[in-house]
Structures are given as structure tokens and as C-alpha cells.
PDB file of C-alpha atoms in Angstrom:
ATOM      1  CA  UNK A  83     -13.908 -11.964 -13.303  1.00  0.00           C
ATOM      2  CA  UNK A  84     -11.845  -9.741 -11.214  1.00  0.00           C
ATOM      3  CA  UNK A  85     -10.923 -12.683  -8.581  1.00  0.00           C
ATOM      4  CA  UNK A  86      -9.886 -14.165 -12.311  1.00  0.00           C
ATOM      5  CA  UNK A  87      -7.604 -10.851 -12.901  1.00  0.00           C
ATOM      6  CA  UNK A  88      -6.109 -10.679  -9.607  1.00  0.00           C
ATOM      7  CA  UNK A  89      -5.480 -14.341  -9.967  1.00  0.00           C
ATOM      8  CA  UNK A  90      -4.141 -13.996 -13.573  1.00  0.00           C
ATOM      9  CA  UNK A  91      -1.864 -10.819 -12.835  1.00  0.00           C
ATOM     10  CA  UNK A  92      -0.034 -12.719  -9.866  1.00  0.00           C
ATOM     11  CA  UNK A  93       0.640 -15.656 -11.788  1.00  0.00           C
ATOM     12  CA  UNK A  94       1.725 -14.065 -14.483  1.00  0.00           C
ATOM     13  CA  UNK A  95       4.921 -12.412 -13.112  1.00  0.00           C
ATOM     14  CA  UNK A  96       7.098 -13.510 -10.434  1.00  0.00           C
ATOM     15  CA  UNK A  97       6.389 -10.816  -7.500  1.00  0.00           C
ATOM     16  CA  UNK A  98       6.492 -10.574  -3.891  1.00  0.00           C
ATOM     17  CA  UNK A  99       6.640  -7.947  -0.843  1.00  0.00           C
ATOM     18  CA  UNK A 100       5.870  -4.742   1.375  1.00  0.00           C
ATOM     19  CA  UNK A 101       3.070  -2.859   2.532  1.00  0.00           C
ATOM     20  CA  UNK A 102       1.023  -6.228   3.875  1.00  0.00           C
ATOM     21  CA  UNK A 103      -1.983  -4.294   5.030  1.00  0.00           C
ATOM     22  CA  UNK A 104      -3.709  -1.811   3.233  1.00  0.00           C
ATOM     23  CA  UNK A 105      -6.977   0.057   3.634  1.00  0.00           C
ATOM     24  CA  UNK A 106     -10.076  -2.320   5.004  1.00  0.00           C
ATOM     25  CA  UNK A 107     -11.194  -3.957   2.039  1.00  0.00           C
ATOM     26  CA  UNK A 108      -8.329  -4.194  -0.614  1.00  0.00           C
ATOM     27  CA  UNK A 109      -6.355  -6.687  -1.942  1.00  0.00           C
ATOM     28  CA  UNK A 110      -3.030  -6.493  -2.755  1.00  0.00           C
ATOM     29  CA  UNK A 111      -0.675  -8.373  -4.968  1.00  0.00           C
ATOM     30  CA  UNK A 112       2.598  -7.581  -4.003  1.00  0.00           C
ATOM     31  CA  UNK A 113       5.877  -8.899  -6.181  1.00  0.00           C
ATOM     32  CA  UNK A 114      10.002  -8.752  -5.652  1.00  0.00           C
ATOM     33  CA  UNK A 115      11.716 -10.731  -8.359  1.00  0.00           C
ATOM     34  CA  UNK A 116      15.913 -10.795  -9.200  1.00  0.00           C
ATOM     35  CA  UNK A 117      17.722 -13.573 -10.473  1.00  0.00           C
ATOM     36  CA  UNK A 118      18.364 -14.997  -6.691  1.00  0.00           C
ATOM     37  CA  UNK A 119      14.945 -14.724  -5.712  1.00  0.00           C
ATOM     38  CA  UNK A 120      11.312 -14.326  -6.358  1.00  0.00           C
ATOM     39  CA  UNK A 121       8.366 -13.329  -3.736  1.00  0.00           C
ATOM     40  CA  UNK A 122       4.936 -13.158  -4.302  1.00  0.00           C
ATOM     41  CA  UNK A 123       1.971 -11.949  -2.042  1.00  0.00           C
ATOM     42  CA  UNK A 124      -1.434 -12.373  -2.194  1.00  0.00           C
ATOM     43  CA  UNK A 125      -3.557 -10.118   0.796  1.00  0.00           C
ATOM     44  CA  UNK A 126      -6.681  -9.081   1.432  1.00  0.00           C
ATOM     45  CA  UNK A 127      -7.273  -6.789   4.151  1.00  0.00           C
ATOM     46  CA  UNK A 128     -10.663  -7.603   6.463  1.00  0.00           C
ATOM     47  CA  UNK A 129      -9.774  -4.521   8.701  1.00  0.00           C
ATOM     48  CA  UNK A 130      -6.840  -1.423   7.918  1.00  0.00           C
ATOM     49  CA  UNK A 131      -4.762  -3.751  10.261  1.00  0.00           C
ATOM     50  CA  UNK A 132      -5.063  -6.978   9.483  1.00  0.00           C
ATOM     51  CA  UNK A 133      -4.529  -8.906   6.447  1.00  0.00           C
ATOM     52  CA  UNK A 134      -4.624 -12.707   5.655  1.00  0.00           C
ATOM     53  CA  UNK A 135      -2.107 -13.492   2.955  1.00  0.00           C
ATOM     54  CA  UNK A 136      -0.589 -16.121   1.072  1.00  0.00           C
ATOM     55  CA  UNK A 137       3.068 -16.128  -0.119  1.00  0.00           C
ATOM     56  CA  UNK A 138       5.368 -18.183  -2.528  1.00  0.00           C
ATOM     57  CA  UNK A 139       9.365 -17.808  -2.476  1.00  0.00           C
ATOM     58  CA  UNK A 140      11.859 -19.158  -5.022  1.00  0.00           C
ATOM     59  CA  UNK A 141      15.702 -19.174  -4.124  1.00  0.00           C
ATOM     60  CA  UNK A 142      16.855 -21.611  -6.327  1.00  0.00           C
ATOM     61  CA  UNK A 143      17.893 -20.562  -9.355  1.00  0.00           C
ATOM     62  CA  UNK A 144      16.875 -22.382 -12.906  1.00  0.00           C
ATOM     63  CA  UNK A 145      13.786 -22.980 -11.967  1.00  0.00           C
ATOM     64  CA  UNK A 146      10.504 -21.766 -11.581  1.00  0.00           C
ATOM     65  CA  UNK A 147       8.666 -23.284  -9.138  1.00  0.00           C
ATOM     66  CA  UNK A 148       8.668 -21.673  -5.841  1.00  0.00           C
ATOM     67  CA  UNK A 149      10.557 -23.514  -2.786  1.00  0.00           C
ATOM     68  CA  UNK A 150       8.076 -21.796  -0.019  1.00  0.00           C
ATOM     69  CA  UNK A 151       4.462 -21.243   0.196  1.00  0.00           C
ATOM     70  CA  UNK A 152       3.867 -20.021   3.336  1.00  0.00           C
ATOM     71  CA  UNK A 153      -0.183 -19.051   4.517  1.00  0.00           C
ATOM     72  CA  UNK A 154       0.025 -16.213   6.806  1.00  0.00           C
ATOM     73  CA  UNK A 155      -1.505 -13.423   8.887  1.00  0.00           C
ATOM     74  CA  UNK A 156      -0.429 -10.089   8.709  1.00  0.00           C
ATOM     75  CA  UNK A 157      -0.691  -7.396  11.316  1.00  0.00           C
ATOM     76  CA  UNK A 158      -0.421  -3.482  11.529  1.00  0.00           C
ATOM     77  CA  UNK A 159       0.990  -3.422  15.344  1.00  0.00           C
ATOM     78  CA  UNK A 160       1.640   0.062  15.206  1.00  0.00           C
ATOM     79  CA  UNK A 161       0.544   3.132  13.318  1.00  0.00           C
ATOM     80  CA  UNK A 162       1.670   6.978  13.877  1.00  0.00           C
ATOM     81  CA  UNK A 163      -0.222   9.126  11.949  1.00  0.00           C
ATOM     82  CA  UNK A 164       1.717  12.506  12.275  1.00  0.00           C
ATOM     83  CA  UNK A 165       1.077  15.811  10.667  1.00  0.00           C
ATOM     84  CA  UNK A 166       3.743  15.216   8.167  1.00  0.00           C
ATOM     85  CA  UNK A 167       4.247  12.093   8.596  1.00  0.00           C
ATOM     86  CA  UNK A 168       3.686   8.332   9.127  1.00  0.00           C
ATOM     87  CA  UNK A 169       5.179   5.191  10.949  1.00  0.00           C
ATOM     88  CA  UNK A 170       4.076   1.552  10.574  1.00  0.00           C
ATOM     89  CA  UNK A 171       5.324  -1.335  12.528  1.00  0.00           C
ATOM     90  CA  UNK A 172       3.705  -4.742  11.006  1.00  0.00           C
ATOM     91  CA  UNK A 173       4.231  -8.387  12.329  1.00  0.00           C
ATOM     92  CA  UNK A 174       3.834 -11.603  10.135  1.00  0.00           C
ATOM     93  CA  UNK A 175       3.588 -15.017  10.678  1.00  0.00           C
ATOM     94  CA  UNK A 176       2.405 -18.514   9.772  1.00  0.00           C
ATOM     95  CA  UNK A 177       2.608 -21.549   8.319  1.00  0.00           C
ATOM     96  CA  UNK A 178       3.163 -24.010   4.696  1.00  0.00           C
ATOM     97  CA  UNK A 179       5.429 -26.042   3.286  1.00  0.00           C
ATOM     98  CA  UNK A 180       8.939 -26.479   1.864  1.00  0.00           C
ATOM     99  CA  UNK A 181       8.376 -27.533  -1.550  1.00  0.00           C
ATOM    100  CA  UNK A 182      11.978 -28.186  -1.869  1.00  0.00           C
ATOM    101  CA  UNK A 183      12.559 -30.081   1.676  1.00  0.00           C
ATOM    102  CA  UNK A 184       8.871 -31.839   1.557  1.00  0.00           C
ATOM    103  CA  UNK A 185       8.605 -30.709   4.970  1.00  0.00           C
ATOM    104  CA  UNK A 186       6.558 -28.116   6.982  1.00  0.00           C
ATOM    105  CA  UNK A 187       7.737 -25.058   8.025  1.00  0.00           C
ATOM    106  CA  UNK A 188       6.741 -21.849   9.817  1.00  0.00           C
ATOM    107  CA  UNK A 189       7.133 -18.396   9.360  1.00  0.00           C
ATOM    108  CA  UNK A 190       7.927 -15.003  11.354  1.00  0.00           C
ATOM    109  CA  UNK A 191       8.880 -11.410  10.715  1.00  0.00           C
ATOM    110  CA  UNK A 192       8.846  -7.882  11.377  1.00  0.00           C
ATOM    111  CA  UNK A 193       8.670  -4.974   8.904  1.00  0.00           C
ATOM    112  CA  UNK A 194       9.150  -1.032  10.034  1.00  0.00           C
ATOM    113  CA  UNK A 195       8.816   1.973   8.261  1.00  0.00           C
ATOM    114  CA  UNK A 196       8.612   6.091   8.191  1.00  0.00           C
ATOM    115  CA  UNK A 197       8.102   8.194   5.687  1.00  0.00           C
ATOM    116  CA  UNK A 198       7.102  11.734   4.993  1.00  0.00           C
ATOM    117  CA  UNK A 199       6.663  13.125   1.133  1.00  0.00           C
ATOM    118  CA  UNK A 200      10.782  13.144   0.774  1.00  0.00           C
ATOM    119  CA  UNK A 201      12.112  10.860   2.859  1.00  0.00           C
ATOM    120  CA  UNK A 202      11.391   7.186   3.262  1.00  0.00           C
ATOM    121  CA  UNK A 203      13.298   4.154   5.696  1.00  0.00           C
ATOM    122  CA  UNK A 204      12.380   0.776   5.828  1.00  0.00           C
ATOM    123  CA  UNK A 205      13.223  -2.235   7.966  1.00  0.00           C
ATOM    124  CA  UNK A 206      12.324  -6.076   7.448  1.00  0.00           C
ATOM    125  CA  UNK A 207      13.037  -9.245   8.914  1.00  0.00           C
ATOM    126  CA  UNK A 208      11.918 -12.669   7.926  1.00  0.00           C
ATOM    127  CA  UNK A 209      12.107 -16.212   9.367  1.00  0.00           C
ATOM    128  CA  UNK A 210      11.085 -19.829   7.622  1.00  0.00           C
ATOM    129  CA  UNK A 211      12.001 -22.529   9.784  1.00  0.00           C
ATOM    130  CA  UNK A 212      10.967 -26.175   9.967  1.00  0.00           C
ATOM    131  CA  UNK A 213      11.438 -28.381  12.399  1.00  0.00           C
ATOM    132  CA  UNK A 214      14.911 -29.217  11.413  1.00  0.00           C
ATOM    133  CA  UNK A 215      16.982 -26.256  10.287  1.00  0.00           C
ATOM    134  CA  UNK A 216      16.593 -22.445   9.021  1.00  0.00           C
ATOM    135  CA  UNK A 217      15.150 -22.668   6.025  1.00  0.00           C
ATOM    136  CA  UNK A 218      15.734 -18.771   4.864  1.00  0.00           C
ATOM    137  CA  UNK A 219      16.416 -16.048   6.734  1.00  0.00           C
ATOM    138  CA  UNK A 220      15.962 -12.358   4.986  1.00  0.00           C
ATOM    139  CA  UNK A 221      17.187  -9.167   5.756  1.00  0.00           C
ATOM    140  CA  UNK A 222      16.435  -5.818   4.263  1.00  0.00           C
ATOM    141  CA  UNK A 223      17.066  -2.248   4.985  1.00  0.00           C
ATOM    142  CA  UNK A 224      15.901   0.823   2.760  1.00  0.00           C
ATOM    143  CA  UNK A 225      16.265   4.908   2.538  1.00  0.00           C
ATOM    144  CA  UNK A 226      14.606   6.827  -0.030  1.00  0.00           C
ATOM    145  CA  UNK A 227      14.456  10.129  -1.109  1.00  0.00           C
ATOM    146  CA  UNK A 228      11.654  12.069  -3.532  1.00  0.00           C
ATOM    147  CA  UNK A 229      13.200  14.499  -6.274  1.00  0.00           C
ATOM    148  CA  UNK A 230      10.294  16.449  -6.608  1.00  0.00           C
ATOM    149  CA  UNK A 231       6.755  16.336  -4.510  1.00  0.00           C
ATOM    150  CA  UNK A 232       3.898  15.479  -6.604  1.00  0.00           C
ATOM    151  CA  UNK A 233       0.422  16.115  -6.427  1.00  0.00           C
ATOM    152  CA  UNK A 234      -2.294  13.127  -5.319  1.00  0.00           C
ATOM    153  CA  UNK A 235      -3.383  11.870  -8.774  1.00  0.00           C
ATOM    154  CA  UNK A 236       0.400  12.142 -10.521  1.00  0.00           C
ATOM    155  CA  UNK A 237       3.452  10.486 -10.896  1.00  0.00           C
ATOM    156  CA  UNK A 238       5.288   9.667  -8.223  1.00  0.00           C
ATOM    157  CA  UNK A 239       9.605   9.171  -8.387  1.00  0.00           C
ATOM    158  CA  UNK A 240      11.695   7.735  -5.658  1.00  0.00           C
ATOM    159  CA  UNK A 241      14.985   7.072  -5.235  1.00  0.00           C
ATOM    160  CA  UNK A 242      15.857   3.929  -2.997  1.00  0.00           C
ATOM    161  CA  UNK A 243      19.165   2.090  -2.097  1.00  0.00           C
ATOM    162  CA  UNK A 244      18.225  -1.214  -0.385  1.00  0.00           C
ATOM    163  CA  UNK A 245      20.862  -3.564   1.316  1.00  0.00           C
ATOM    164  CA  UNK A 246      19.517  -6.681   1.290  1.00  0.00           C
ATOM    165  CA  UNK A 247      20.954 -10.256   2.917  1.00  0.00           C
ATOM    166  CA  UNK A 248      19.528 -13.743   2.863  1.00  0.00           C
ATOM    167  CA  UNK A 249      20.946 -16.884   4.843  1.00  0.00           C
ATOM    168  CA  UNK A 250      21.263 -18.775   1.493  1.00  0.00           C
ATOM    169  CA  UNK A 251      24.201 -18.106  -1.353  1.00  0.00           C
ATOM    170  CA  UNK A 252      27.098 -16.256  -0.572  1.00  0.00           C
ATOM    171  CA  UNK A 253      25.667 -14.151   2.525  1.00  0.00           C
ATOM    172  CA  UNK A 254      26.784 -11.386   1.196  1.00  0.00           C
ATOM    173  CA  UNK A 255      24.975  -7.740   1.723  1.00  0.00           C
ATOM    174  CA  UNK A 256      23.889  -6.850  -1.924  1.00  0.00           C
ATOM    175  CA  UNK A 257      23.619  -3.074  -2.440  1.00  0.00           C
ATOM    176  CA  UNK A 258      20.574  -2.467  -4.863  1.00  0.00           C
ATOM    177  CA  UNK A 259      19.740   1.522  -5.974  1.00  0.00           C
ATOM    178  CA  UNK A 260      16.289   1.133  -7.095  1.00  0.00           C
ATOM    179  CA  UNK A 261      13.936   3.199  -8.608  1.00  0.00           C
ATOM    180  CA  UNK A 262      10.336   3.691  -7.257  1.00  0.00           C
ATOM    181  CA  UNK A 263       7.569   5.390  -9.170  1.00  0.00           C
ATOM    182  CA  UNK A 264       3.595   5.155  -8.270  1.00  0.00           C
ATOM    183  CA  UNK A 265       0.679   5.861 -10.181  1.00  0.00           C
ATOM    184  CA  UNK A 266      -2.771   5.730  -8.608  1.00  0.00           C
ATOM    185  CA  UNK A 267      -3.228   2.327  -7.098  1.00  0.00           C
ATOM    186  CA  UNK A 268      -0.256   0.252  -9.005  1.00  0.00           C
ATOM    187  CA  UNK A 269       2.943   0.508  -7.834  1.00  0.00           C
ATOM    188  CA  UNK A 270       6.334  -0.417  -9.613  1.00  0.00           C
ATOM    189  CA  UNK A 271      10.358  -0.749  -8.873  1.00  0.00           C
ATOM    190  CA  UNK A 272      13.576  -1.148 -10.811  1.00  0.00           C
ATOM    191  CA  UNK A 273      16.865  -2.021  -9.464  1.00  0.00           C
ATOM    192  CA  UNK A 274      20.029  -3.324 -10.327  1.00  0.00           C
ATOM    193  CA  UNK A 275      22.737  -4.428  -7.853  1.00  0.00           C
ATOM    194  CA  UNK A 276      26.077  -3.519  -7.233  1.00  0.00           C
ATOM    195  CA  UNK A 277      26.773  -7.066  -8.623  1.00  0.00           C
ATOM    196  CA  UNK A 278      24.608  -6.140 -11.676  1.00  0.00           C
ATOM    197  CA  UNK A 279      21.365  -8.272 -10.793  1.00  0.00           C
ATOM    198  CA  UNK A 280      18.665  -6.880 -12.049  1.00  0.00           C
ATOM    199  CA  UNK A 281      15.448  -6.135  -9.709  1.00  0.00           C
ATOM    200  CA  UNK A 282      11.690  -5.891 -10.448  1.00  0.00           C
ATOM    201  CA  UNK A 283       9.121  -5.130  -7.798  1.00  0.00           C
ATOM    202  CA  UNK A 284       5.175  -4.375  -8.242  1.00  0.00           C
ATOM    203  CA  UNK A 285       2.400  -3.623  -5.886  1.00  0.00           C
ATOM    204  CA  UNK A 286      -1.096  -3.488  -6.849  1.00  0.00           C
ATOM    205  CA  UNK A 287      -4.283  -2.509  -4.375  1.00  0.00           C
ATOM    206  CA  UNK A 288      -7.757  -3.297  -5.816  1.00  0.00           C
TER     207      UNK A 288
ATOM    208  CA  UNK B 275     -40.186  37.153 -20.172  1.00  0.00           C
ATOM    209  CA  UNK B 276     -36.104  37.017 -20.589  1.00  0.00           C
ATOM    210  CA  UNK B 277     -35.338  38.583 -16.933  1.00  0.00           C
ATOM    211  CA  UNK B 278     -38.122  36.367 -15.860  1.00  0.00           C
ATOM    212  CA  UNK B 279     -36.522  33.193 -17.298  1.00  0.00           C
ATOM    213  CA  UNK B 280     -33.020  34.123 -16.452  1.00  0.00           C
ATOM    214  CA  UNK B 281     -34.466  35.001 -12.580  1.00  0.00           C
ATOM    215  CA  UNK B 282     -36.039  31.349 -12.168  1.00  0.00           C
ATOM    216  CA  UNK B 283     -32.902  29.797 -13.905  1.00  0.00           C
ATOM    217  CA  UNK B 284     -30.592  31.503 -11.516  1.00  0.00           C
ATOM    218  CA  UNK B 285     -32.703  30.827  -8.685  1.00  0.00           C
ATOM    219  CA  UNK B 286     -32.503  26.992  -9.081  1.00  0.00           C
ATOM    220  CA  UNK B 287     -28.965  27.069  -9.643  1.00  0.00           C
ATOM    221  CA  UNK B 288     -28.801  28.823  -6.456  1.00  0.00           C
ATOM    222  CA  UNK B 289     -30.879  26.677  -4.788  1.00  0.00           C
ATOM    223  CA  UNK B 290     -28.859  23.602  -5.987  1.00  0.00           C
ATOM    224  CA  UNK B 291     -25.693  25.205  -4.767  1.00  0.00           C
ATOM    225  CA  UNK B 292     -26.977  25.634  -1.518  1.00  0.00           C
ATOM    226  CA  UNK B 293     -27.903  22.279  -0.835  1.00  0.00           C
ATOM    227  CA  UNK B 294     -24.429  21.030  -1.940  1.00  0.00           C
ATOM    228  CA  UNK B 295     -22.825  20.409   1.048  1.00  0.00           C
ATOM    229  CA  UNK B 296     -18.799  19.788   1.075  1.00  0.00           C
ATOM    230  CA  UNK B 297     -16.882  18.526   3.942  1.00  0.00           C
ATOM    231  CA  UNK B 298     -13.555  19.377   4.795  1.00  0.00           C
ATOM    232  CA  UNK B 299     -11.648  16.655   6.565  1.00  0.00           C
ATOM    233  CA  UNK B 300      -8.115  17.408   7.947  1.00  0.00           C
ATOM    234  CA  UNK B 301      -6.132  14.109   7.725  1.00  0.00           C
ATOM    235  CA  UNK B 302      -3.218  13.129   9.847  1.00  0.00           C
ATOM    236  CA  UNK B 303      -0.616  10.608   8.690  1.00  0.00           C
ATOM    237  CA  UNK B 304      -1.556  11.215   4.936  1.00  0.00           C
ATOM    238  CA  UNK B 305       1.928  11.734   3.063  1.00  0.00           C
ATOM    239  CA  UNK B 306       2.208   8.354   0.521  1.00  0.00           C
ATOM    240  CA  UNK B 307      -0.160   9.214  -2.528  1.00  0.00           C
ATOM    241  CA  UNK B 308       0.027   5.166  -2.785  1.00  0.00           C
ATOM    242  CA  UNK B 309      -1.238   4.372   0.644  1.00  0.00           C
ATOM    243  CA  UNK B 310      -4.237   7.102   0.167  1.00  0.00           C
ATOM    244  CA  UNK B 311      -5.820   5.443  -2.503  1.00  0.00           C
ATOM    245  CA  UNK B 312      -7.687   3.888   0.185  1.00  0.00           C
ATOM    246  CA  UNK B 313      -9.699   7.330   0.949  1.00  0.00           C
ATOM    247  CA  UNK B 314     -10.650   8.000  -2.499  1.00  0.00           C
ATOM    248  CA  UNK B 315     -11.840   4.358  -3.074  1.00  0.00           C
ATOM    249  CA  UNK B 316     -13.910   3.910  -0.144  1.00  0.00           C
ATOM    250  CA  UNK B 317     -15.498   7.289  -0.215  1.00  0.00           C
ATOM    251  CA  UNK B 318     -16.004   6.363  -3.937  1.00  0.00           C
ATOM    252  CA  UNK B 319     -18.474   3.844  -2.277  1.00  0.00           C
ATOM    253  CA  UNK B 320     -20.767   5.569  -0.208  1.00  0.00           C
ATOM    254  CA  UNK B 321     -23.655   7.009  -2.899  1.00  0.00           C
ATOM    255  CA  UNK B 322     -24.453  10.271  -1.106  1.00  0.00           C
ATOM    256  CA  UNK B 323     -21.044  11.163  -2.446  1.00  0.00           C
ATOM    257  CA  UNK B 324     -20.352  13.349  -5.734  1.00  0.00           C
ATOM    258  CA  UNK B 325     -16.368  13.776  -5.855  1.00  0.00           C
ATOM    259  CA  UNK B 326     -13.338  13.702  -3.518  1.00  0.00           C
ATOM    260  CA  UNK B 327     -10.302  15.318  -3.566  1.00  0.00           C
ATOM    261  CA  UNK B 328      -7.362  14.480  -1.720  1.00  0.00           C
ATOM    262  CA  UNK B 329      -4.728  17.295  -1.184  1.00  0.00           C
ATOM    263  CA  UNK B 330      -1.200  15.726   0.457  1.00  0.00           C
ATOM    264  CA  UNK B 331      -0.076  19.512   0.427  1.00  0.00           C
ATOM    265  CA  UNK B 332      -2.601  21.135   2.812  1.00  0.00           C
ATOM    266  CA  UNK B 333      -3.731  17.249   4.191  1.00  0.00           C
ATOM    267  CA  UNK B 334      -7.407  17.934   3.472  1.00  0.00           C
ATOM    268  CA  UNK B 335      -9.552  15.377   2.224  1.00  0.00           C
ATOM    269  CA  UNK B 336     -13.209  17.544  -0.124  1.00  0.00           C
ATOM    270  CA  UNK B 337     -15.646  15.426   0.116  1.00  0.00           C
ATOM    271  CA  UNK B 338     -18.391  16.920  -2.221  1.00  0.00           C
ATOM    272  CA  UNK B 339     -22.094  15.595  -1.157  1.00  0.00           C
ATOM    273  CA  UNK B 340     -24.981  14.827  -3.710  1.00  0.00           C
ATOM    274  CA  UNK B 341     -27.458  18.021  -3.175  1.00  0.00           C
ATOM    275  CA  UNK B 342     -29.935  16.848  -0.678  1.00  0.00           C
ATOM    276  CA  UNK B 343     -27.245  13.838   1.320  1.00  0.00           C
ATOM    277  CA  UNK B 344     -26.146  13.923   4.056  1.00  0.00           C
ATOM    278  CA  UNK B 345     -22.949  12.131   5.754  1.00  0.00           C
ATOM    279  CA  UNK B 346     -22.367  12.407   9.474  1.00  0.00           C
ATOM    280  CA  UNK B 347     -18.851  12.920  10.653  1.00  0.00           C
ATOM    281  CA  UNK B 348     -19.448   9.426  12.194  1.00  0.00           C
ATOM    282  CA  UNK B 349     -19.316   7.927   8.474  1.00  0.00           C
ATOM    283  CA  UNK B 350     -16.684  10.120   7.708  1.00  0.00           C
ATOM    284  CA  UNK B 351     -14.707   9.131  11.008  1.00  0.00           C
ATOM    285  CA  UNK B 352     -15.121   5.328  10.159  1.00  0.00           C
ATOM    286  CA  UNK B 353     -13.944   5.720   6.795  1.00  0.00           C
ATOM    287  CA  UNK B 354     -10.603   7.626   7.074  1.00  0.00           C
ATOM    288  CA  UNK B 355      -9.905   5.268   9.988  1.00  0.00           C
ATOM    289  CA  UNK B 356     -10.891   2.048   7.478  1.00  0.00           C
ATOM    290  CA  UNK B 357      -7.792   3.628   5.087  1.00  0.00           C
ATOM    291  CA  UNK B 358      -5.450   3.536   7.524  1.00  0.00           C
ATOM    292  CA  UNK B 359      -5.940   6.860   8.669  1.00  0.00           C
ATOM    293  CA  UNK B 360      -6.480   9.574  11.919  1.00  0.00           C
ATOM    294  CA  UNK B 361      -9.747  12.381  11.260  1.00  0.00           C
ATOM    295  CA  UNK B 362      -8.083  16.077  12.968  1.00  0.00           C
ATOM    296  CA  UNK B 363     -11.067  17.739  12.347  1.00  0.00           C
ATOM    297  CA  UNK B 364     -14.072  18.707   9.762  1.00  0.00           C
ATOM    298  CA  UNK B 365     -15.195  22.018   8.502  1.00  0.00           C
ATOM    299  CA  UNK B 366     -18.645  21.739   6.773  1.00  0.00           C
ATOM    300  CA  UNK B 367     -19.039  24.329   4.037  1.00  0.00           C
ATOM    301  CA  UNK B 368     -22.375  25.045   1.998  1.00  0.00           C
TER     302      UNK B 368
END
């Protein structure tokens, strides 16, 4: 029943990305959906630093079948656990399929982060290549600050601007102030870009 | 026969306290309410545990034991390190 759930919730909205390893144990569904593009993650973690996953990418537009689905390993390379703070460096790769192309492809990437309970950055890189071209190529960067520090079991508030750039489109670096907020174990985001596409982003650890 | 009941009453209350046992864990790296789910869920696992109570202010992590458990600091250890985590130190309390 709760594989069912899991199962259920992910297919149910169009998500995708961040935080691929979580405490030893967990699964996570992780979503990033616009207009452009939609991302979906599927992870369980077998140890706090490593996390098998699967992942689906759309980046054509009228349509909802994804272009990518990409199996893949994801690792916690790094962790600093500081006093007031804490900085992750994760690697990701693997393997799958262009939907799109009918050909295989394979996948790498780095993601980077620190954060303390005001201030957040974040770093990521992705790669899906076959054997014949780029297939996609991502780039994100985000800052955040808190408004307020909250207690463990409340309502968390962020405020994010993310510059984000894929290989695909127009190139262009899109400029999207999001808003974060956290409740226990779910996670949500809402953004809208500079160019007025609209964002929605969910994480969820069982 | 009241002072007598109200003695033995207090007496096993106080004996009950006593053998409640809280540890004190001083977490490193513990700033994302998010990310610390972790603690509270897999301490939620272990039975010889009656609450926790995660505090990002002063980084402690109370773990309140069931009167008569035990945990070693070796369980406690492996679990803030399975959430992603680094143990500074633990202050047992009765």
C-alpha cells in the first residue's frame, strides 16, 4: 500500500529534483515542473550517502510523455557538518534511454550546496549524452534567504532566486524568484520567471 | 490512611522518574528542519524510545527512554550518522 502511494503520488504530478540522498532508509520523490520542463525522481537511500534513483525528463512541450528516463546512482561525496552549518557535494550518474531519439544515453552531474538557518546556495550540473550528440545539458544556480527562523516542527519560508539554463530552446538564463516553504517531511516550491513561466517543485521523504 | 496513600503514590512516581533516562545529544551540521526529519524518524524506530525532540536553536537532539531501556551511545552514534549527521557529544540526565 505505501509502495502503491509513493507510486501513485509521483505519477500523479509532473516533479523532479534536489536533495538525492536523504537519511539511510527513506525514499524520496522529488518533482520540478514549468512549462519548458518537467523532472521527476524516484530514490531510495540504502545508506545516508547513497541513493539508487530513477528519473524521467520532459523538454518538449505539448506533450506529456517524458523524453528521458535515465536509472541512476546517486552519491553524497562530501558532507561538512559544522556547528551552524552544513555543506553537501553529491555526484550522479547513469544510464536509460531517449524516448524521443530511440537511442541510449548516459547521464552525469554534480550538485553543491551550503546552508545555515538563513542563508542557502546551491549549484547543479547535469549531462545526458548518447552516443551521438548532447542530448540536454542543465544548469542551475540558487541563493536563498529565511525571513524568520522557525522552530523544528513549524513552517518553514524561503526566499530563492534560481538562474537556470538548459542546452535546448533559446539558451537563455531564465531568472526564477521562487518561494520555498517546508513542513515536516513534504517539501514544496513556487516560482514564476522573469519571462512569466510558472514553476512548481515538491519533495517528499517517507 | 490518606498520608499513607499519598506517600506510596508519590513514591512510585518517583521511582518511575528515576528510571527515565533522557539523553542529550549535541548535533553538528543540523540547520535544515527538512533534512532532520531523518533523526526523529529513525529514533521513532528503536522501541526503548518514548519521545524526541529536536532543537535547531541550541542543536540538541532529547531523546526520552522508556523507564527501565537502555540505549548505548553506540546506537545513538549509528543513528545520527544514518540521518546524515555528526554526534559532538551526549549528556545523560536521570
Amino acid at each position: 500500500m505505501r509502495i502503491f502511494c509513493i507510486f501513485a503520488v509521483a505519477c500523479w504530478s509532473h516533479l523532479a529534483m534536489a536533495h538525492p540522498v536523504a537519511f539511510k532508509g527513506s525514499t524520496g520523490i522529488m518533482g520540478y515542473h514549468s512549462s519548458e520542463m518537467t523532472e521527476m525522481e524516484i530514490n531510495h537511500s540504502l545508506k545516508h550517502w547513497f541513493a539508487p534513483a530513477v528519473q524521467t525528463i520532459r523538454y518538449r512541450s505539448g506533450t506529456s510523455r517524458p523524453d528521458l528516463v535515465v536509472g541512476k546512482l546517486n552519491f553524497l561525496l562530501h558532507r561538512w557538518n559544522g556547528e551552524n552549518y552544513q555543506a553537501n557535494i553529491y555526484l550522479h550518474g547513469g544510464a536509460g534511454k531517449s524516448i524521443t531519439e530511440r537511442r541510449g544515453i548516459y547521464h552525469g552531474g554534480i550538485t553543491a550546496d551550503i546552508e545555515d538557518r538563513k542563508f542557502y546556495l546551491f549549484g547543479e550540473w547535469n549531462s545526458y549524452r548518447s552516443s551521438v550528440k548532447t542530448e540536454l545539458q542543465t544548469w542551475k544556480v540558487r541563493a536563498g534567504f529565511a525571513p524568520y527562523v522557525a522552530p523544528f516542527e513549524s513552517l518553514h519560508s524561503w526566499f530563492i532566486v534560481e538562474l537556470k539554463k538548459k542546452s535546448l530552446g533559446d539558451r537563455r538564463i531564465e531568472v526564477v524568484p521562487t518561494l520555498r516553504f517546508f513542513y515536516q517531511n513534504v517539501l514544496w516550491e513556487v516560482g514564476a520567471s522573469l519571462s512569466g513561466h510558472v514553476n512548481l517543485n515538491y519533495i517528499i521523504h517517507f | 490512611m490518606k498520608t499513607i496513600v499519598a506517600t506510596f503514590v508519590f513514591g512510585l512516581l518517583a521511582a518511575n522518574l528515576a528510571m527515565a533516562e533522557t539523553a542529550n545529544v549535541k548535533v553538528n551540521g543540523m540547520v535544515c528542519a527538512f533534512c532532520a526529519q531523518g533523526i526523529k524518524k529513525k529514533f521513532g524506530e528503536n522501541k526503548a524510545i518514548e519521545t524526541v525532540d529536536v532543537d535547531l536553536d541550541s542543536k540538541i537532539v532529547k531523546v526520552v527512554l522508556k523507564k527501565e531501556k537502555k540505549v548505548t551511545d553506540e546506537e545513538i552514534r549509528k543513528t545520527i550518522t544514518d540521518s546524515g549527521y555528526v554526534v559532538e557529544k551526549i549528556e545523560r540526565v536521570q
